[in-house]
C-alpha atoms as one frame of an Amber mdcrd trajectory, in Angstrom:
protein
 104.876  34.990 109.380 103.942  37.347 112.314 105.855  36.961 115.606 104.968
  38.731 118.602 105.395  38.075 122.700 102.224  37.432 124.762 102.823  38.982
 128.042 100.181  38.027 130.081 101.009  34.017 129.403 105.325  34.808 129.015
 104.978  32.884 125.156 106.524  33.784 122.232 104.278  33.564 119.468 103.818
  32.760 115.815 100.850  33.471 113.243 101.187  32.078 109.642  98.656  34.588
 108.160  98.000  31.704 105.504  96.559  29.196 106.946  95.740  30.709 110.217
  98.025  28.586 112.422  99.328  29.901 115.739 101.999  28.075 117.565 103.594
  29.658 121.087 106.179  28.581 123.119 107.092  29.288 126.656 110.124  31.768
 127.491 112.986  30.488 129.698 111.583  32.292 133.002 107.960  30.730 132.523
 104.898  32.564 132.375 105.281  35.695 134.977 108.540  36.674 132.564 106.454
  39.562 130.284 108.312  39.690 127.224 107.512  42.938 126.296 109.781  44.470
 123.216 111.170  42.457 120.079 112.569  42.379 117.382 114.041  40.597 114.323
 118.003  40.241 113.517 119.898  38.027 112.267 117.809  35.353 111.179 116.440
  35.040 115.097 113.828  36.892 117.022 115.052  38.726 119.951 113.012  39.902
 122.967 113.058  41.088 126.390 111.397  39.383 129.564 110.747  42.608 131.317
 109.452  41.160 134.633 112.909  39.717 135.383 115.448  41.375 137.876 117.865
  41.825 136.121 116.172  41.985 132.921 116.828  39.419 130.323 117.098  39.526
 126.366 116.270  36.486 125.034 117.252  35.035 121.208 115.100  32.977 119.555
 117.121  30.822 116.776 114.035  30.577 113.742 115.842  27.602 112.114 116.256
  25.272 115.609 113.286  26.967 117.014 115.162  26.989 120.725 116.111  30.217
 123.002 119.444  31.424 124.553 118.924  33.821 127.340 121.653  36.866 128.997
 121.062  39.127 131.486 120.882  42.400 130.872 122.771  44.650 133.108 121.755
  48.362 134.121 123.091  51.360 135.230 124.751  51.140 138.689 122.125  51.419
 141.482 119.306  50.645 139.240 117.501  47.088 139.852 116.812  47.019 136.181
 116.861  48.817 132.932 112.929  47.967 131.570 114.076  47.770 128.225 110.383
  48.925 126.152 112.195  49.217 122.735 114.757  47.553 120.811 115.760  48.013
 117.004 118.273  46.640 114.958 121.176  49.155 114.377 124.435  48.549 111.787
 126.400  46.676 114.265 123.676  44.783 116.524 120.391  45.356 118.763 119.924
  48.581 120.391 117.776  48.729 123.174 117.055  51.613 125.439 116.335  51.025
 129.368 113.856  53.266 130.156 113.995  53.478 133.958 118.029  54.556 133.369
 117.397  56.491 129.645 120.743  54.657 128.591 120.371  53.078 124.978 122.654
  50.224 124.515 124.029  48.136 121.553 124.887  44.401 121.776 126.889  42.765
 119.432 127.374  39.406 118.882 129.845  36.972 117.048 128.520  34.549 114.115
Protein backbone atom coordinates (compact mmCIF):
# COMPACT_ATOMS: atom_id res chain seq x y z
CA UNK A 1 0.00 0.00 0.00
CA UNK A 2 1.00 3.68 -0.73
CA UNK A 3 -0.24 6.38 1.68
CA UNK A 4 0.20 9.89 1.07
CA UNK A 5 -1.79 13.39 2.16
CA UNK A 6 -3.59 15.37 -0.59
CA UNK A 7 -3.23 18.92 0.32
CA UNK A 8 -5.23 20.71 -1.88
CA UNK A 9 -8.57 18.52 -0.75
CA UNK A 10 -7.06 18.02 3.36
CA UNK A 11 -7.52 13.78 2.64
CA UNK A 12 -5.42 11.26 3.64
CA UNK A 13 -4.98 8.85 1.05
CA UNK A 14 -4.50 5.22 0.14
CA UNK A 15 -3.37 3.41 -3.23
CA UNK A 16 -3.33 -0.47 -3.29
CA UNK A 17 -0.87 -0.65 -6.26
CA UNK A 18 -2.69 -4.11 -7.00
CA UNK A 19 -5.73 -3.56 -7.95
CA UNK A 20 -5.61 0.10 -8.43
CA UNK A 21 -8.01 1.12 -5.63
CA UNK A 22 -7.78 4.54 -4.00
CA UNK A 23 -9.71 5.28 -0.91
CA UNK A 24 -9.26 8.96 1.01
CA UNK A 25 -10.59 10.18 3.97
CA UNK A 26 -11.05 13.62 5.31
CA UNK A 27 -8.61 15.01 8.16
CA UNK A 28 -10.14 16.28 11.44
CA UNK A 29 -9.86 20.14 10.36
CA UNK A 30 -11.67 19.48 6.89
CA UNK A 31 -10.38 20.33 3.66
CA UNK A 32 -8.36 23.86 4.10
CA UNK A 33 -6.11 21.67 6.85
CA UNK A 34 -2.95 20.84 4.17
CA UNK A 35 -1.47 17.88 5.53
CA UNK A 36 1.74 18.30 4.27
CA UNK A 37 4.58 15.80 5.89
CA UNK A 38 4.04 12.02 7.01
CA UNK A 39 5.14 9.36 7.99
CA UNK A 40 4.79 5.73 9.17
CA UNK A 41 5.34 4.45 12.99
CA UNK A 42 4.02 2.29 14.89
CA UNK A 43 1.63 0.50 12.95
CA UNK A 44 -0.25 4.14 12.21
CA UNK A 45 0.39 6.87 9.74
CA UNK A 46 1.22 10.13 11.19
CA UNK A 47 0.94 13.55 9.50
CA UNK A 48 0.83 17.15 9.93
CA UNK A 49 -2.12 19.62 8.94
CA UNK A 50 0.14 22.49 8.23
CA UNK A 51 -2.57 25.15 7.59
CA UNK A 52 -3.65 24.96 11.25
CA UNK A 53 -2.62 27.62 13.95
CA UNK A 54 -1.22 25.93 16.02
CA UNK A 55 -0.19 23.20 13.87
CA UNK A 56 -1.54 19.79 14.39
CA UNK A 57 0.00 16.14 14.06
CA UNK A 58 -2.46 13.87 13.36
CA UNK A 59 -2.30 9.70 13.92
CA UNK A 60 -3.94 7.63 11.77
CA UNK A 61 -4.64 4.06 13.56
CA UNK A 62 -4.25 1.48 10.11
CA UNK A 63 -6.15 -1.31 11.95
CA UNK A 64 -9.48 1.01 13.11
CA UNK A 65 -8.85 3.24 10.22
CA UNK A 66 -9.87 6.48 12.61
CA UNK A 67 -7.55 9.69 13.55
CA UNK A 68 -6.49 11.23 16.93
CA UNK A 69 -5.34 14.75 16.59
CA UNK A 70 -2.71 17.13 19.21
CA UNK A 71 -1.59 20.33 18.76
CA UNK A 72 1.62 20.99 18.16
CA UNK A 73 3.19 23.70 20.11
CA UNK A 74 6.10 26.11 18.88
CA UNK A 75 8.68 28.12 20.05
CA UNK A 76 7.50 31.06 22.22
CA UNK A 77 6.37 34.01 20.02
CA UNK A 78 6.03 31.93 17.00
CA UNK A 79 2.26 31.36 15.68
CA UNK A 80 3.39 28.01 14.46
CA UNK A 81 6.21 25.67 13.85
CA UNK A 82 5.32 24.49 9.87
CA UNK A 83 6.50 21.22 10.52
CA UNK A 84 7.75 20.10 6.46
CA UNK A 85 9.50 16.87 7.71
CA UNK A 86 9.02 14.22 10.12
CA UNK A 87 10.95 10.78 10.50
CA UNK A 88 10.78 8.13 12.81
CA UNK A 89 13.74 8.23 15.32
CA UNK A 90 14.59 5.29 18.21
CA UNK A 91 12.27 6.69 20.70
CA UNK A 92 9.32 8.35 18.54
CA UNK A 93 8.56 10.95 15.58
CA UNK A 94 10.89 13.70 15.03
CA UNK A 95 9.72 16.54 13.32
CA UNK A 96 11.48 19.77 12.65
CA UNK A 97 9.43 23.25 12.58
CA UNK A 98 10.85 25.06 10.03
CA UNK A 99 9.72 28.63 10.70
CA UNK A 100 11.53 28.09 14.47
CA UNK A 101 14.54 25.43 13.10
CA UNK A 102 13.72 23.44 16.43
CA UNK A 103 13.49 19.56 15.69
CA UNK A 104 11.36 17.84 18.16
CA UNK A 105 10.68 14.20 19.29
CA UNK A 106 7.29 12.93 20.55
CA UNK A 107 6.91 9.96 22.34
CA UNK A 108 4.07 8.16 23.08
CA UNK A 109 2.84 5.32 25.49
CA UNK A 110 1.45 1.85 24.00
Amino acid sequence: MVFYVNSGMGKLGRYNPKNGNITQWDNPSGKNSHPYAIEYADNAIWFNESAKRPETLVRFDLNTETMQSWQIPSKEGVYSGLIRHMRMGNNGLIIHQTATNQLAEITWSK
